[in-house]
Coordinates of C-alpha atoms and ligand atoms in Angstrom, one line a residue:
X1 CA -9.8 -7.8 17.4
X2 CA -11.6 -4.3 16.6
X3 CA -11.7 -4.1 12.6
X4 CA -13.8 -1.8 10.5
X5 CA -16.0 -2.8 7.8
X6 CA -13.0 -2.9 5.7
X7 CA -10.5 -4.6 7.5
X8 CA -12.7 -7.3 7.6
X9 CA -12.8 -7.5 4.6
X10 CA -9.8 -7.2 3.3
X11 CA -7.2 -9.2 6.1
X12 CA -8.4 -12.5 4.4
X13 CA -7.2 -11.5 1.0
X14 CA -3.6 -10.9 2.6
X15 CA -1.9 -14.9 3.3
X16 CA 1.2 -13.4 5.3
X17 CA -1.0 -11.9 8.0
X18 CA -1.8 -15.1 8.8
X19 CA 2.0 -15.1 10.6
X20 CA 3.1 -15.7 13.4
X21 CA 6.2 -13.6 15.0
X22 CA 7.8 -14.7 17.9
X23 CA 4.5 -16.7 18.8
X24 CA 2.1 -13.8 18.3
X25 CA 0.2 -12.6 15.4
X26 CA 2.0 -10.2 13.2
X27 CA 1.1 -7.0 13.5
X28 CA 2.7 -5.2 10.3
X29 CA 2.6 -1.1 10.8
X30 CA 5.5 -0.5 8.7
X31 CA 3.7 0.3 5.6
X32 CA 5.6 3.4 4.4
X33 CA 8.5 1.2 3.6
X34 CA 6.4 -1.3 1.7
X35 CA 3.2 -3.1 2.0
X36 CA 1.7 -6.4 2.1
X37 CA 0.4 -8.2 -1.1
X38 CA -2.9 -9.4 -1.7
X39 CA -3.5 -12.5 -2.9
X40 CA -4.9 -11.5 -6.5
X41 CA -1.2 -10.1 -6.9
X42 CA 0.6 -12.8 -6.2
X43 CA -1.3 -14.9 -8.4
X44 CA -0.9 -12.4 -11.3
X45 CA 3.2 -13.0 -10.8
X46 CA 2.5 -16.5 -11.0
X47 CA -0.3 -16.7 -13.7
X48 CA 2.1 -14.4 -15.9
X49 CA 5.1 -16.5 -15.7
X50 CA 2.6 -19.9 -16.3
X51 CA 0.8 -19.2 -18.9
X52 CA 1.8 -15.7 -20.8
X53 CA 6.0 -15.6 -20.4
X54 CA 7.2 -14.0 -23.3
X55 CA 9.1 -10.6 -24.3
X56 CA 7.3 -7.3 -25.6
X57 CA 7.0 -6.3 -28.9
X58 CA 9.4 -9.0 -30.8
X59 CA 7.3 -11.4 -31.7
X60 CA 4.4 -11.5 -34.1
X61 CA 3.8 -14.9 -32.2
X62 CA 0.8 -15.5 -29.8
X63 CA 2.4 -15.0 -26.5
X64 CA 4.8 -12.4 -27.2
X65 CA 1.3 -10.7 -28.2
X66 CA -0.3 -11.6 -25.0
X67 CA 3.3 -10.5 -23.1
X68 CA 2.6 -7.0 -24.8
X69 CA -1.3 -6.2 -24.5
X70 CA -0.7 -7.2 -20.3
X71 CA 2.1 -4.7 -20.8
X72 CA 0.4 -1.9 -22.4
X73 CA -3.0 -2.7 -20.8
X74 CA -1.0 -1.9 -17.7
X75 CA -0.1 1.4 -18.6
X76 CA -3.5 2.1 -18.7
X77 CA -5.3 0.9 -15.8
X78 CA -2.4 3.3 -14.1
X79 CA -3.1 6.2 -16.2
X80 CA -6.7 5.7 -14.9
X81 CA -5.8 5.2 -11.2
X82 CA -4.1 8.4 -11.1
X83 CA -6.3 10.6 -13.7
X84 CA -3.4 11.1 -16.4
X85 CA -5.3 9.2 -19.2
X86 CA -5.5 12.5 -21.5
X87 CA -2.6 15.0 -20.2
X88 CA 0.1 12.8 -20.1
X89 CA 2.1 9.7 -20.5
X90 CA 3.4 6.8 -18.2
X91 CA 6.4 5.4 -17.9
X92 CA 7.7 2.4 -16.2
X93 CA 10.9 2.2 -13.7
X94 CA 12.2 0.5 -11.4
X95 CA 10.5 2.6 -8.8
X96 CA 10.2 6.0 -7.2
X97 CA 14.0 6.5 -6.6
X98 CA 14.6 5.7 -10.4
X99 CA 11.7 7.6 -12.2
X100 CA 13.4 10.7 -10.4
X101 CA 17.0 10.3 -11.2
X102 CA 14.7 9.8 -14.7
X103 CA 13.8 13.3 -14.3
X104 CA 16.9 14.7 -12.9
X105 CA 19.1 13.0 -16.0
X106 CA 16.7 13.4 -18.7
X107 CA 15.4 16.6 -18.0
X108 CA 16.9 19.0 -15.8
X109 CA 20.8 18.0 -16.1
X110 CA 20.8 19.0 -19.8
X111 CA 19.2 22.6 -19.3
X112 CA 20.9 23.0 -15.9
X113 CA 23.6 26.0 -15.6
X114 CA 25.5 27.4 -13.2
X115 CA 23.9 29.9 -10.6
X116 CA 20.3 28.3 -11.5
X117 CA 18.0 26.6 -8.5
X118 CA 16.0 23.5 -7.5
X119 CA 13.8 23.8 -4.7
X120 CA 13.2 20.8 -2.5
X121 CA 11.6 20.6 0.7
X122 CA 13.1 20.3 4.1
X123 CA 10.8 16.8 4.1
X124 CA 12.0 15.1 1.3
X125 CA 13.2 11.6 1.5
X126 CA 16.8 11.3 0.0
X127 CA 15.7 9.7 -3.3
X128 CA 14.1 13.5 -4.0
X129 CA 17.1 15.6 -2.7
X130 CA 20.3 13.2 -4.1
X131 CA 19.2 13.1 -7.4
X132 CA 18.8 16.7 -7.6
X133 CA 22.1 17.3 -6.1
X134 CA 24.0 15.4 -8.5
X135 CA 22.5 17.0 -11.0
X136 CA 23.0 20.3 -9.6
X137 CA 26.8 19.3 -9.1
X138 CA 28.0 18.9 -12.6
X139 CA 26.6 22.5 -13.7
X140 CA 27.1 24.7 -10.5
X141 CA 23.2 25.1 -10.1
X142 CA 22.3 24.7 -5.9
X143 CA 19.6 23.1 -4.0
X144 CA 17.0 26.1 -1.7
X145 CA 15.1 24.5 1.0
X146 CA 11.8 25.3 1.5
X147 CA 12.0 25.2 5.3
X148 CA 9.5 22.8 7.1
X149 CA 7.3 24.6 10.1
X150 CA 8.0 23.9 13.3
X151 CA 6.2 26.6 15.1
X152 CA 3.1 28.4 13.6
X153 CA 0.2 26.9 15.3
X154 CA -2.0 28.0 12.3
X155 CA -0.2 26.0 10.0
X156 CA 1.0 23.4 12.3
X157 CA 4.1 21.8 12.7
X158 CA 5.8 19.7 10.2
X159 CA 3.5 21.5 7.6
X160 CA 4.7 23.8 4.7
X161 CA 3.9 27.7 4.8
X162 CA 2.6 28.5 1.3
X163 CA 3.5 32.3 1.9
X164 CA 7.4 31.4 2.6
X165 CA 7.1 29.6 -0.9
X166 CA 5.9 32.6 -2.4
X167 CA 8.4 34.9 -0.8
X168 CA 11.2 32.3 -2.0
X169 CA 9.9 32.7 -5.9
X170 CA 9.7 36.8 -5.2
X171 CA 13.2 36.8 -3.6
X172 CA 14.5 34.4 -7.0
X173 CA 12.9 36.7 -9.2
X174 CA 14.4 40.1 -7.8
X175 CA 17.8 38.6 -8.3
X176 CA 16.9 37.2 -11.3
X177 CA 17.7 33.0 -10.5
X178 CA 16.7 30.6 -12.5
X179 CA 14.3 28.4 -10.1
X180 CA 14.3 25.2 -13.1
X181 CA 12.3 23.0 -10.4
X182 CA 9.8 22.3 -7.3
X183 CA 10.5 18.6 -6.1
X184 CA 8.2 17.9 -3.3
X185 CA 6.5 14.9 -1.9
X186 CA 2.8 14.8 -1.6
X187 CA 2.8 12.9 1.8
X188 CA 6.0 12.8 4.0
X189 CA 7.6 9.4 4.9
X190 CA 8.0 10.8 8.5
X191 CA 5.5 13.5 9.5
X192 CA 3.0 12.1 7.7
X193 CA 1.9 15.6 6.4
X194 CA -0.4 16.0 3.5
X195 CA 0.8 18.9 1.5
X196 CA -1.6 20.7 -0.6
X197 CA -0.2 19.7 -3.7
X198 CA -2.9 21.5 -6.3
X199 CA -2.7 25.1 -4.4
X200 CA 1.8 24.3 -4.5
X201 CA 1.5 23.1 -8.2
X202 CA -0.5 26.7 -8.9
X203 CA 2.1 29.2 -7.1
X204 CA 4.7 27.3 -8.8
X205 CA 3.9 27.8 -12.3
X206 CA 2.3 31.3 -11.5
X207 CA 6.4 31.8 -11.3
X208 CA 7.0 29.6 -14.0
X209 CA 8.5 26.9 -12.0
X210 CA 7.4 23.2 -12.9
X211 CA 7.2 21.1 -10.6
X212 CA 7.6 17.2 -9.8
X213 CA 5.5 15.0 -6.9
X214 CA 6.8 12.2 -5.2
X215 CA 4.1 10.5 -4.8
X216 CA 5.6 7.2 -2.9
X217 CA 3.7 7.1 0.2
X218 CA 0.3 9.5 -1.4
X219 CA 0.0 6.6 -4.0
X220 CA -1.6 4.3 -1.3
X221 CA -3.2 6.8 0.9
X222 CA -5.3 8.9 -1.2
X223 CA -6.9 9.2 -4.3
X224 CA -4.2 11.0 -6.9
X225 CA -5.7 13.1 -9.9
X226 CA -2.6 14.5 -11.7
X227 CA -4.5 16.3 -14.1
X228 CA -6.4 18.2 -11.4
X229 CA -2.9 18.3 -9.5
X230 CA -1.4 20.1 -12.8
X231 CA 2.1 18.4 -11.5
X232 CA 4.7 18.2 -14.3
X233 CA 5.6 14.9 -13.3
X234 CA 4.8 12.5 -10.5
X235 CA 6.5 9.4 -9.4
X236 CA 5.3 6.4 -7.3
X237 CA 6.0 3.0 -6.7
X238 CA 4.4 -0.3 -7.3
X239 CA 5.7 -2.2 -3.8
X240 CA 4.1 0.7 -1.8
X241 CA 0.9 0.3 -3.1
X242 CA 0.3 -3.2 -2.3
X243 CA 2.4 -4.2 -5.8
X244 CA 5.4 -6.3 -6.7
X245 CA 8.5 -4.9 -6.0
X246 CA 11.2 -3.4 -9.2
X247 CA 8.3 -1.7 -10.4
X248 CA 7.6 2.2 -10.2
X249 CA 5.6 4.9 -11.9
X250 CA 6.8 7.9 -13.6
X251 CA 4.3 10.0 -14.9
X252 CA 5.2 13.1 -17.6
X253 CA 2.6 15.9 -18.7
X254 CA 2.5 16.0 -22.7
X255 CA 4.1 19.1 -23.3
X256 CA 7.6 18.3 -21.2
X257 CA 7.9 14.8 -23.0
X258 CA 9.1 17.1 -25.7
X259 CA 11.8 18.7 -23.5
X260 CA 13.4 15.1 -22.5
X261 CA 16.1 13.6 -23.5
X262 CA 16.6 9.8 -23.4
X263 CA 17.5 8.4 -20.1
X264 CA 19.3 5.1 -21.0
X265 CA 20.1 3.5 -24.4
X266 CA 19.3 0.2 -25.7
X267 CA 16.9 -1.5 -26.9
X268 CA 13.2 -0.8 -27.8
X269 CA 13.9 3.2 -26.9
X270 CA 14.9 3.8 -30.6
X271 CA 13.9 4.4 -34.0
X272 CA 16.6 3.6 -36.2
X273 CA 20.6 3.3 -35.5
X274 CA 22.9 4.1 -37.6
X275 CA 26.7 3.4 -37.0
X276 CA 27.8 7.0 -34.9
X277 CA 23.9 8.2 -34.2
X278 CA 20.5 6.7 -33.7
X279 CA 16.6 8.3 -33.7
X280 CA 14.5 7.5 -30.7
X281 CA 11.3 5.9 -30.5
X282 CA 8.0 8.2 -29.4
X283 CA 7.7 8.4 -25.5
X284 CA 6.9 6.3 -23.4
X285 CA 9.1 3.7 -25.4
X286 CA 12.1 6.4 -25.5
X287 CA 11.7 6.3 -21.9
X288 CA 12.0 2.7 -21.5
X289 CA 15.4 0.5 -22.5
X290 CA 15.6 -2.8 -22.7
X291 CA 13.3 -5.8 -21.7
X292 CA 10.9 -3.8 -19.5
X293 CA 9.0 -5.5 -16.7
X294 CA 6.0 -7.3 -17.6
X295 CA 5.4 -9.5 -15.1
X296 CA 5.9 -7.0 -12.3
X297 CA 3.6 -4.7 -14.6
X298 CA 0.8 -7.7 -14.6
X299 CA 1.4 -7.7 -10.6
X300 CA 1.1 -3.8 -10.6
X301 CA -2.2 -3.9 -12.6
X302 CA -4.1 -6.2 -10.2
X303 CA -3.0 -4.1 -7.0
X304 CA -4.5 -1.3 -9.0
X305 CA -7.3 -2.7 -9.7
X306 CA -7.3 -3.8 -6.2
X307 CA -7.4 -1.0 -4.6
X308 CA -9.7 0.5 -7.6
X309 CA -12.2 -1.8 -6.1
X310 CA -12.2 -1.0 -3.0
X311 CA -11.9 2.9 -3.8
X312 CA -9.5 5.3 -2.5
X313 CA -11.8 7.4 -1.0
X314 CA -12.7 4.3 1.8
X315 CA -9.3 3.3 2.1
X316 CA -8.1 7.6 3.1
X317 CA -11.3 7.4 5.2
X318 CA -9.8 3.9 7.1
X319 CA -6.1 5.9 7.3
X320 CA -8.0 8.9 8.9
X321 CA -10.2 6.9 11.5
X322 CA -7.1 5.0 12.4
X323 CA -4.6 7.9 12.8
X324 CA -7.5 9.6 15.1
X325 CA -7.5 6.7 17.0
X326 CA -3.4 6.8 17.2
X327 CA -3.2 10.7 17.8
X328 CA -5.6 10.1 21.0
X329 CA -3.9 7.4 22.4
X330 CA -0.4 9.3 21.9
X331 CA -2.1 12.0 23.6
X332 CA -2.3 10.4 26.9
X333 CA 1.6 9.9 27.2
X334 CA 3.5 13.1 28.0
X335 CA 7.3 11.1 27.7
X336 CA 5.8 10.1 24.2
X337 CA 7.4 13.1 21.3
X338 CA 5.0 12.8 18.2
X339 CA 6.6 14.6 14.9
X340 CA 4.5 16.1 12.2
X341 CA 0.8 17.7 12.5
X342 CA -1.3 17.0 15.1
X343 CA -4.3 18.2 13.0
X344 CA -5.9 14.9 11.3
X345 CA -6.7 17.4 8.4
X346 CA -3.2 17.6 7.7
X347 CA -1.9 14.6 8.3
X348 CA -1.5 10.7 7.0
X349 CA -1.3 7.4 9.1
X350 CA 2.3 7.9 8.8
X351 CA 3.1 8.4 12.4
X352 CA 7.3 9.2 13.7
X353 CA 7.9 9.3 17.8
X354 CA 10.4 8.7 20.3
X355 CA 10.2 7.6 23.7
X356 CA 11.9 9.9 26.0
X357 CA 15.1 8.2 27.4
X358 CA 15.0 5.3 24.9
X359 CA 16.5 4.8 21.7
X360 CA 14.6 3.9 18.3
X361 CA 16.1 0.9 17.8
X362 CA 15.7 -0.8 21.2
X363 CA 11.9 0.0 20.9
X364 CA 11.5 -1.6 17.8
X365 CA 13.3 -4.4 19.0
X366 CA 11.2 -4.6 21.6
X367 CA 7.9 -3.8 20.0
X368 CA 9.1 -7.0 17.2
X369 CA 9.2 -9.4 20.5
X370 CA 5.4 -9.3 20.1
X371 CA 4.8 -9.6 16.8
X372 CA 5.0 -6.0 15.8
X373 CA 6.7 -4.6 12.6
X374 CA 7.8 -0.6 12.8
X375 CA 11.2 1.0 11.6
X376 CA 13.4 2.7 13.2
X377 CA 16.3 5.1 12.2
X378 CA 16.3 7.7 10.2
X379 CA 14.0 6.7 7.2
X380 CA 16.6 8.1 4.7
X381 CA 15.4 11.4 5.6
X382 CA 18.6 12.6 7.5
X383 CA 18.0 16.7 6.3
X384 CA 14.3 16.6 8.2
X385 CA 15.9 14.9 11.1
X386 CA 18.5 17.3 11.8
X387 CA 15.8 19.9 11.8
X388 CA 14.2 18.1 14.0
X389 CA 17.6 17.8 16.5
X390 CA 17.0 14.1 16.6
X391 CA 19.0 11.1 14.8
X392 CA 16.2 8.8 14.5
X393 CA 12.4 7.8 15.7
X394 CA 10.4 5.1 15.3
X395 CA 7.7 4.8 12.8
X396 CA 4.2 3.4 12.7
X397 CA 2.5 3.3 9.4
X398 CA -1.1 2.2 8.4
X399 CA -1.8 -0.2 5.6
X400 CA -5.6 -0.8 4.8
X401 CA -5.5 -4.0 6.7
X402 CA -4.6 -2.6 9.9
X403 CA -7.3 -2.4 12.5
X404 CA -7.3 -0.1 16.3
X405 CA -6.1 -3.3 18.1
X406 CA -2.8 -3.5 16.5
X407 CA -2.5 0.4 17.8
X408 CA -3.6 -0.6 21.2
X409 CA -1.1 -3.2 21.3
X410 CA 1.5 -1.1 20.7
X411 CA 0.7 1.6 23.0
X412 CA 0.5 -1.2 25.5
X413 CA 4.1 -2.7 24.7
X414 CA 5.1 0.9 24.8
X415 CA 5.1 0.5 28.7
X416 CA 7.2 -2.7 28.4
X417 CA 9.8 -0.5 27.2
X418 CA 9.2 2.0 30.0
X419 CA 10.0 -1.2 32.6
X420 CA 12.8 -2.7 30.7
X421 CA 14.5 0.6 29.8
X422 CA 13.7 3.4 31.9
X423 CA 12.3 2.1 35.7
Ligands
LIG1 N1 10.0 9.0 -1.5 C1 9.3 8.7 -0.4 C2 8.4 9.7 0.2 C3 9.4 7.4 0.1 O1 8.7 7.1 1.3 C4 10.2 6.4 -0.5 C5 10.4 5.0 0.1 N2 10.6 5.0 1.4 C6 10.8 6.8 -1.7 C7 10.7 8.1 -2.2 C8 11.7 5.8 -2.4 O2 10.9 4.7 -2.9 P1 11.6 3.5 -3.6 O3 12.7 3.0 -2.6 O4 10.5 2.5 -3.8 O5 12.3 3.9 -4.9

């Protein structure tokens, strides 16, 4: 097995790649829909239910104290990870999909009017285009795509063309729409592109636009600074980034907390109720209803730190060397369609193909005879596919514990499709 400096590392810390799948070792490349979890995560689930169980900010008693600093400690070793300690605040969800329909309920439904605009991205996974058009439903307002490029060569394919943004703001302004929103991923589920979110973020509000990052599959990949990013808001998830799952990230710049209004009632969000009205606690808390999740928090916090350890900058420089690795092999098959840059500048280990002549799903079926883990359908992107003109593709995706083997294995059980499908 061919692993880097940091796969060799790292494998041992992860017990379920110590599988076996139909008698071979697993080889998990399916990373955009969730990762593995380290050992040091796994023990923070159990350690928190052992020894610190209790709820948040009830109790005056020892380990409703201890439940709350794990809690609020939390909120600050991701504030850290993500460089939002001083312009902003975090608040926890349930995930990616929920700290946007945060955004879309809490924010933009109550300003939203009829004739206004969201822009979203012709790459956007559905939990960044539904929410938007619900919201966009009950006032009349309309989702613009910003068209995906499938041609230029200087910009590559799958990449977004900055001047077509601009020209979309110029064209809003000249017939006076209200643009309220940019909602665009940092990295895309399927293409894998890296979109320059800082250089977006700056023509946005040059227009006045704010504009929201889904950072699901960046959070893992890269190193996020919001503050340099100058994103409105930004939204991750914990099980993506080598955390428990029921856990996500919502980050909010100081000065739109002031524009939101509460997502959902209950408990610990408010100030003081009254019998017809109540007064709602400062954000985050206002944010945040009910018994929040503390031990998923505690498991959050050590992937964090995790990965903190390790540093970001080695585990995009792993990602990078692999997808090389990938894009060459790929190159050598001319029945083999890759989607998304071919440009390792613009692009994440987040690699989308089909086989000519076989379907997805039969390839992944195959592929999982030897111990190989990689989705196939549409990865709830059905917009991008129809651009595309395909239904579905398969999808590899790079975890930090992946090495060039587990490629070269699946280049090589490639041809067993070829054999049992084609000749
Ligand atoms: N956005 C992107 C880009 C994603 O890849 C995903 C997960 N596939 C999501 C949003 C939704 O994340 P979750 O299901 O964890 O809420």
């Amino acid at each position: 097995m061919q692993n880097s400096p940091l796969t060799a590392k790292v494998r041992k810390d992860f017990p379920i790649l110590k599988r076996e799948i139909h008698g071979h070792p697993l080889a998990y490349l399916d990373n955009a829909a969730t990762t593995q979890k380290p050992k040091c995560v796994i023990d923070a689930l159990v350690n928190f239910y052992e020894k610190h169980n209790s709820n948040i900010s009830r109790g005056v008693y020892t380990l409703a104290e201890e439940a709350t600093e794990i809690y609020e400690d939390g909120r600050e070793t991701v504030a850290k990870f993500i460089g939002a300690a001083d312009s902003g605040k975090i608040i926890f969800s349930r995930g990616t999909t929920e700290s946007i329909n945060l955004i879309a309920a809490a924010w933009i439904q109550p300003k939203l009017k009829a004739g206004d605009r969201i822009i979203v991205t012709e790459m956007e996974h559905h939990s960044n285009l539904v929410p938007w058009q619900l919201a966009a439903q009950t006032s009349g307002a309309e989702l613009l795509y910003w068209p995906i490029n499938l041609e230029s060569e200087k910009s590559g394919i799958g990449s977004l063309d900055l001047q077509k943004f601009e020209e979309m703001l110029k064209d809003a302004t000249k017939i006076k729409q209200g643009i309220r929103l940019l909602a665009v991923t940092a990295v895309s589920n399927v293409l894998g592109t890296v979109n320059p979110i800082a250089e977006i973020v700056k023509i946005a509000h040059s227009h006045g636009v704010p504009v929201l990052v889904d950072a699901a599959q960046a959070a893992a990949r890269m190193p996020i600074d919001v503050a340099r990013w100058d994103c409105d808001f930004l939204a991750f998830s914990g099980h993506k980034i080598y955390g428990p799952t029921g856990i996500g990230v919502l980050y909010v710049k100081n000065e739109r907390l002031e524009e939101m209004q509460p997502f959902q009632g209950g408990g610990g969000m408010i100030r003081q109720v009254n019998r017809q009205t109540s007064t709602w606690a400062d954000a985050p808390q206002k944010f945040e209803a009910g018994t929040p999740p503390v031990a998923e928090v505690y498991g959050l916090t050590a992937a964090v730190e995790y990965l903190s350890d390790i540093g970001m900058q080695e585990i995009q420089q792993h990602e990078i060397e692999l997808t090389n690795h990938a894009l060459k092999r790929f190159a050598e098959f001319n029945d083999l369609e890759l989607y998304g840059p071919q440009d390792i500048n613009s692009r994440s280990g987040v690699l989308s193909f089909n086989l000519r002549n076989v379907h997805p799903h039969d390839v992944a079926q195959v592929l999982d005879e030897s111990g190989i883990g990689v989705r196939a359908g549409h990865h709830c992107t059905q917009v991008l596919h129809k651009r595309l003109g395909i239904v579905a593709s398969v999808r590899m995706s790079f975890g930090l514990y992946n090495n060039t083997s587990e490629i070269d294995l699946l280049i090589s059980e490639l041809d067993r499709c070829r054999q049992l499908f084609i000749e």
